[in-house]
């Protein structure tokens, strides 16, 4: 058995959430998350090991780092005739700041995380892909066994209604939506892994960009964790420049949450949280009237235990 460390490294640029990807093979055909082995001789802890090889391989400096989960399912790295040791990956969420397009990682590339999860971007309303591809694809799977109960205690029909129904969008359920699509055989990974539901469908149209092994599942876990985390911890500021306008802050929050926020409600929320304070300077990069610049008020960490932005209001 081998222990690997897999990092979902997140940044925001131009109002888009980005994920650092590498290529899993020489053909460059499959995207992957940066991964490296844990070396217990060189590194005292998993996080030290993660930071070391990410710095060595990509040159990307990491800010906030959080362990997500241990991914060790049998077959997650399997290949035909494979006799290599079983690889258990410890997944991490890591946040960083990037500047303009000229600041590229030494290896890999930044990609929109909505390339991999197009059904997760609700900033302009319900994504078209749900009506055109997901709903028609899920319907026969539900009809096959509508009352079949999953480990969650919900039937197929209940899960589809909860996760893709018209009643609303819970942005934290990223992993649950991914696992439902995988189980229903709608994702290329399910076909590649030999899932029965995918084999019945045969060739399927791509639904988001596939990733190596179970890396899209790891990314889904990271996205859900970050969306939940920023409601009670100020992690969003790990993605922001030192000084920012309230509009820039709102767009960054919207990018991560995948939902549109009412401008005045958001500003009232920020004001009530006392989580930022003005720098006394103005920004001229707004394209209109100058806007006040703010910075994160770090003293808030000592003032209360959960200083986050409890977003949850859609316009």
GROMACS .gro file of N, CA and C in nm, residues 38-115:
model
  234
   38UNK      N    1   0.367   1.062  -0.014
   38UNK     CA    2   0.411   1.103   0.119
   38UNK      C    3   0.541   1.030   0.151
   39UNK      N    4   0.643   1.107   0.187
   39UNK     CA    5   0.774   1.051   0.222
   39UNK      C    6   0.796   1.071   0.372
   40UNK      N    7   0.774   0.966   0.453
   40UNK     CA    8   0.785   0.984   0.599
   40UNK      C    9   0.927   1.014   0.646
   41UNK      N   10   1.027   0.989   0.562
   41UNK     CA   11   1.165   1.019   0.600
   41UNK      C   12   1.191   1.169   0.587
   42UNK      N   13   1.140   1.229   0.478
   42UNK     CA   14   1.164   1.372   0.453
   42UNK      C   15   1.066   1.461   0.526
   43UNK      N   16   0.943   1.412   0.546
   43UNK     CA   17   0.836   1.499   0.595
   43UNK      C   18   0.775   1.446   0.724
   44UNK      N   19   0.772   1.531   0.825
   44UNK     CA   20   0.720   1.491   0.956
   44UNK      C   21   0.570   1.472   0.954
   45UNK      N   22   0.497   1.554   0.875
   45UNK     CA   23   0.352   1.545   0.869
   45UNK      C   24   0.307   1.541   0.724
   46UNK      N   25   0.181   1.500   0.703
   46UNK     CA   26   0.124   1.499   0.569
   46UNK      C   27   0.122   1.640   0.510
   47UNK      N   28   0.082   1.740   0.590
   47UNK     CA   29   0.071   1.876   0.536
   47UNK      C   30   0.207   1.931   0.497
   48UNK      N   31   0.310   1.903   0.576
   48UNK     CA   32   0.444   1.948   0.539
   48UNK      C   33   0.485   1.885   0.406
   49UNK      N   34   0.454   1.756   0.389
   49UNK     CA   35   0.484   1.688   0.263
   49UNK      C   36   0.409   1.750   0.147
   50UNK      N   37   0.281   1.778   0.169
   50UNK     CA   38   0.200   1.839   0.063
   50UNK      C   39   0.258   1.974   0.020
   51UNK      N   40   0.284   2.060   0.117
   51UNK     CA   41   0.336   2.194   0.084
   51UNK      C   42   0.470   2.183   0.012
   52UNK      N   43   0.553   2.088   0.053
   52UNK     CA   44   0.686   2.075  -0.006
   52UNK      C   45   0.678   2.036  -0.154
   53UNK      N   46   0.603   1.930  -0.187
   53UNK     CA   47   0.605   1.889  -0.326
   53UNK      C   48   0.522   1.979  -0.416
   54UNK      N   49   0.417   2.043  -0.361
   54UNK     CA   50   0.343   2.141  -0.442
   54UNK      C   51   0.436   2.257  -0.479
   55UNK      N   52   0.514   2.304  -0.383
   55UNK     CA   53   0.609   2.411  -0.411
   55UNK      C   54   0.714   2.367  -0.512
   56UNK      N   55   0.766   2.245  -0.496
   56UNK     CA   56   0.870   2.195  -0.586
   56UNK      C   57   0.816   2.173  -0.727
   57UNK      N   58   0.698   2.117  -0.739
   57UNK     CA   59   0.646   2.078  -0.869
   57UNK      C   60   0.580   2.193  -0.945
   58UNK      N   61   0.512   2.283  -0.874
   58UNK     CA   62   0.432   2.385  -0.941
   58UNK      C   63   0.481   2.526  -0.918
   59UNK      N   64   0.552   2.549  -0.808
   59UNK     CA   65   0.592   2.685  -0.773
   59UNK      C   66   0.479   2.768  -0.717
   60UNK      N   67   0.362   2.707  -0.692
   60UNK     CA   68   0.246   2.779  -0.641
   60UNK      C   69   0.253   2.784  -0.489
   61UNK      N   70   0.254   2.903  -0.428
   61UNK     CA   71   0.255   2.912  -0.282
   61UNK      C   72   0.115   2.888  -0.226
   62UNK      N   73   0.104   2.804  -0.126
   62UNK     CA   74  -0.025   2.773  -0.067
   62UNK      C   75  -0.048   2.857   0.057
   63UNK      N   76  -0.171   2.904   0.073
   63UNK     CA   77  -0.210   2.973   0.195
   63UNK      C   78  -0.280   2.875   0.286
   64UNK      N   79  -0.411   2.886   0.293
   64UNK     CA   80  -0.492   2.797   0.376
   64UNK      C   81  -0.488   2.655   0.320
   65UNK      N   82  -0.468   2.557   0.408
   65UNK     CA   83  -0.467   2.415   0.370
   65UNK      C   84  -0.550   2.337   0.471
   66UNK      N   85  -0.636   2.250   0.421
   66UNK     CA   86  -0.722   2.170   0.509
   66UNK      C   87  -0.734   2.029   0.454
   67UNK      N   88  -0.717   1.931   0.542
   67UNK     CA   89  -0.735   1.792   0.501
   67UNK      C   90  -0.884   1.763   0.482
   68UNK      N   91  -0.916   1.695   0.373
   68UNK     CA   92  -1.055   1.668   0.338
   68UNK      C   93  -1.102   1.531   0.384
   69UNK      N   94  -1.035   1.427   0.334
   69UNK     CA   95  -1.088   1.292   0.346
   69UNK      C   96  -0.980   1.197   0.298
   70UNK      N   97  -0.990   1.071   0.337
   70UNK     CA   98  -0.901   0.968   0.285
   70UNK      C   99  -0.974   0.888   0.179
   71UNK      N  100  -0.921   0.887   0.059
   71UNK     CA  101  -0.984   0.819  -0.054
   71UNK      C  102  -0.908   0.689  -0.080
   72UNK      N  103  -0.971   0.577  -0.045
   72UNK     CA  104  -0.901   0.450  -0.055
   72UNK      C  105  -0.983   0.338  -0.112
   73UNK      N  106  -1.091   0.369  -0.185
   73UNK     CA  107  -1.177   0.264  -0.238
   73UNK      C  108  -1.098   0.169  -0.327
   74UNK      N  109  -1.130   0.041  -0.318
   74UNK     CA  110  -1.066  -0.058  -0.402
   74UNK      C  111  -1.096  -0.028  -0.549
   75UNK      N  112  -0.993  -0.035  -0.632
   75UNK     CA  113  -1.012  -0.014  -0.774
   75UNK      C  114  -0.998   0.130  -0.819
   76UNK      N  115  -0.972   0.225  -0.726
   76UNK     CA  116  -0.968   0.366  -0.764
   76UNK      C  117  -0.849   0.397  -0.856
   77UNK      N  118  -0.742   0.315  -0.851
   77UNK     CA  119  -0.628   0.332  -0.941
   77UNK      C  120  -0.607   0.209  -1.029
   78UNK      N  121  -0.708   0.122  -1.036
   78UNK     CA  122  -0.688  -0.006  -1.104
   78UNK      C  123  -0.673   0.009  -1.255
   79UNK      N  124  -0.587  -0.075  -1.313
   79UNK     CA  125  -0.572  -0.089  -1.457
   79UNK      C  126  -0.565  -0.237  -1.488
   80UNK      N  127  -0.594  -0.271  -1.613
   80UNK     CA  128  -0.590  -0.412  -1.652
   80UNK      C  129  -0.451  -0.470  -1.626
   81UNK      N  130  -0.446  -0.583  -1.556
   81UNK     CA  131  -0.319  -0.648  -1.525
   81UNK      C  132  -0.235  -0.577  -1.422
   82UNK      N  133  -0.292  -0.481  -1.353
   82UNK     CA  134  -0.218  -0.401  -1.257
   82UNK      C  135  -0.178  -0.484  -1.136
   83UNK      N  136  -0.049  -0.480  -1.099
   83UNK     CA  137   0.001  -0.548  -0.980
   83UNK      C  138   0.072  -0.450  -0.887
   84UNK      N  139   0.053  -0.322  -0.914
   84UNK     CA  140   0.117  -0.220  -0.830
   84UNK      C  141   0.050  -0.214  -0.693
   85UNK      N  142   0.117  -0.156  -0.593
   85UNK     CA  143   0.054  -0.142  -0.461
   85UNK      C  144  -0.072  -0.058  -0.468
   86UNK      N  145  -0.166  -0.087  -0.379
   86UNK     CA  146  -0.288  -0.008  -0.370
   86UNK      C  147  -0.254   0.132  -0.318
   87UNK      N  148  -0.307   0.234  -0.385
   87UNK     CA  149  -0.276   0.372  -0.348
   87UNK      C  150  -0.393   0.432  -0.271
   88UNK      N  151  -0.365   0.476  -0.151
   88UNK     CA  152  -0.462   0.549  -0.069
   88UNK      C  153  -0.424   0.696  -0.075
   89UNK      N  154  -0.516   0.782  -0.115
   89UNK     CA  155  -0.488   0.925  -0.127
   89UNK      C  156  -0.555   1.003  -0.015
   90UNK      N  157  -0.479   1.090   0.045
   90UNK     CA  158  -0.534   1.184   0.142
   90UNK      C  159  -0.558   1.314   0.067
   91UNK      N  160  -0.685   1.352   0.055
   91UNK     CA  161  -0.721   1.470  -0.021
   91UNK      C  162  -0.712   1.597   0.063
   92UNK      N  163  -0.669   1.705  -0.001
   92UNK     CA  164  -0.657   1.835   0.066
   92UNK      C  165  -0.725   1.944  -0.016
   93UNK      N  166  -0.782   2.038   0.054
   93UNK     CA  167  -0.826   2.164  -0.003
   93UNK      C  168  -0.719   2.267   0.029
   94UNK      N  169  -0.672   2.337  -0.074
   94UNK     CA  170  -0.571   2.441  -0.054
   94UNK      C  171  -0.613   2.566  -0.131
   95UNK      N  172  -0.586   2.683  -0.073
   95UNK     CA  173  -0.625   2.810  -0.133
   95UNK      C  174  -0.500   2.894  -0.161
   96UNK      N  175  -0.506   2.970  -0.270
   96UNK     CA  176  -0.394   3.056  -0.305
   96UNK      C  177  -0.445   3.177  -0.381
   97UNK      N  178  -0.359   3.275  -0.398
   97UNK     CA  179  -0.391   3.395  -0.475
   97UNK      C  180  -0.308   3.394  -0.602
   98UNK      N  181  -0.369   3.435  -0.713
   98UNK     CA  182  -0.294   3.450  -0.837
   98UNK      C  183  -0.322   3.587  -0.894
   99UNK      N  184  -0.226   3.634  -0.974
   99UNK     CA  185  -0.242   3.764  -1.036
   99UNK      C  186  -0.293   3.751  -1.177
  100UNK      N  187  -0.223   3.814  -1.271
  100UNK     CA  188  -0.271   3.814  -1.409
  100UNK      C  189  -0.229   3.685  -1.480
  101UNK      N  190  -0.264   3.678  -1.609
  101UNK     CA  191  -0.244   3.558  -1.689
  101UNK      C  192  -0.096   3.522  -1.701
  102UNK      N  193  -0.007   3.620  -1.685
  102UNK     CA  194   0.136   3.594  -1.702
  102UNK      C  195   0.193   3.511  -1.588
  103UNK      N  196   0.123   3.506  -1.475
  103UNK     CA  197   0.172   3.430  -1.360
  103UNK      C  198   0.122   3.286  -1.370
  104UNK      N  199   0.199   3.202  -1.433
  104UNK     CA  200   0.159   3.065  -1.459
  104UNK      C  201   0.234   2.971  -1.365
  105UNK      N  202   0.172   2.859  -1.327
  105UNK     CA  203   0.245   2.760  -1.247
  105UNK      C  204   0.355   2.695  -1.329
  106UNK      N  205   0.458   2.644  -1.261
  106UNK     CA  206   0.570   2.581  -1.330
  106UNK      C  207   0.524   2.460  -1.410
  107UNK      N  208   0.429   2.384  -1.357
  107UNK     CA  209   0.366   2.276  -1.432
  107UNK      C  210   0.216   2.289  -1.416
  108UNK      N  211   0.143   2.233  -1.510
  108UNK     CA  212  -0.002   2.236  -1.499
  108UNK      C  213  -0.061   2.367  -1.548
  109UNK      N  214  -0.190   2.381  -1.528
  109UNK     CA  215  -0.262   2.499  -1.574
  109UNK      C  216  -0.383   2.523  -1.486
  110UNK      N  217  -0.421   2.649  -1.476
  110UNK     CA  218  -0.544   2.684  -1.406
  110UNK      C  219  -0.663   2.661  -1.500
  111UNK      N  220  -0.767   2.595  -1.449
  111UNK     CA  221  -0.888   2.573  -1.527
  111UNK      C  222  -1.010   2.607  -1.444
  112UNK      N  223  -1.115   2.653  -1.511
  112UNK     CA  224  -1.240   2.684  -1.441
  112UNK      C  225  -1.294   2.556  -1.378
  113UNK      N  226  -1.335   2.563  -1.250
  113UNK     CA  227  -1.388   2.439  -1.193
  113UNK      C  228  -1.525   2.405  -1.251
  114UNK      N  229  -1.591   2.503  -1.313
  114UNK     CA  230  -1.718   2.473  -1.378
  114UNK      C  231  -1.698   2.399  -1.510
  115UNK      N  232  -1.574   2.391  -1.562
  115UNK     CA  233  -1.549   2.302  -1.676
  115UNK      C  234  -1.576   2.157  -1.635
   0.00000   0.00000   0.00000
